[in-house]
Amino acid sequence: VKSGMCEELERLGLFECIDCGLCSYVCPCKIPLTEDMISGKKRLIEDGCMVPRIKVKESEEAVKAYRGRMPL
């Protein structure tokens, strides 16, 4: 997430992601997409660009809990 991208990321629906981890799970290249989304949300919140619908910390905890139930 780069400075000045607030409007574009809002348009693309960054906060629509519920951090379920499925994108990372099915990614054939094993890119940590969920972690990237969470860090992007954190940065936008810190920059004052967006107000989260749920707390990022709660989201991170949900991802960790979900991963514990996913077969690898």
XYZ file of C-alpha atoms in Angstrom:
72
model
C 0.000 0.000 0.000
C 1.499 3.286 -1.087
C 0.645 6.817 -0.035
C -2.037 8.472 -2.110
C -3.805 5.226 -2.962
C -6.730 5.688 -0.581
C -9.398 6.350 -3.186
C -8.238 3.567 -5.496
C -8.109 0.965 -2.721
C -11.496 2.042 -1.441
C -12.890 1.714 -4.976
C -11.373 -1.760 -5.278
C -12.990 -2.778 -1.996
C -10.020 -3.466 0.265
C -12.271 -3.498 3.318
C -14.696 -5.898 1.634
C -12.122 -8.632 2.260
C -13.088 -10.585 5.382
C -9.606 -12.057 5.833
C -10.818 -15.648 5.631
C -7.521 -16.815 4.143
C -8.994 -18.657 1.180
C -7.109 -16.573 -1.370
C -3.797 -17.491 0.256
C -4.860 -21.111 0.544
C -5.732 -21.539 -3.154
C -2.907 -19.402 -4.541
C -0.712 -21.729 -6.635
C 2.323 -19.530 -5.921
C 1.619 -19.542 -2.158
C 1.631 -15.751 -1.999
C 0.588 -14.630 1.522
C -2.328 -12.577 0.210
C -4.208 -12.492 3.501
C -1.225 -11.041 5.349
C -0.792 -8.453 2.581
C -4.443 -7.435 2.842
C -4.222 -7.108 6.635
C -1.043 -5.029 6.470
C -2.590 -2.840 3.775
C -5.654 -2.234 5.918
C -3.473 -1.381 8.909
C -1.526 1.147 6.878
C -4.654 2.822 5.549
C -6.102 3.025 9.047
C -2.856 4.470 10.427
C -2.757 7.011 7.589
C -6.335 8.000 8.429
C -7.626 7.040 5.003
C -10.249 4.532 6.038
C -12.253 3.516 9.029
C -12.459 -0.245 9.421
C -15.774 -2.046 9.751
C -14.160 -4.526 12.121
C -11.029 -4.193 14.159
C -7.889 -5.359 12.365
C -6.696 -7.201 15.477
C -9.910 -9.227 15.551
C -9.437 -9.950 11.871
C -5.880 -11.224 12.405
C -7.060 -13.496 15.207
C -9.836 -14.887 13.006
C -7.330 -15.686 10.244
C -5.050 -17.522 12.690
C -7.969 -19.523 14.071
C -9.214 -20.394 10.587
C -5.786 -21.517 9.442
C -5.663 -23.957 12.302
C -8.633 -25.757 10.752
C -7.400 -25.768 7.137
C -5.603 -28.827 5.747
C -2.244 -28.034 4.185
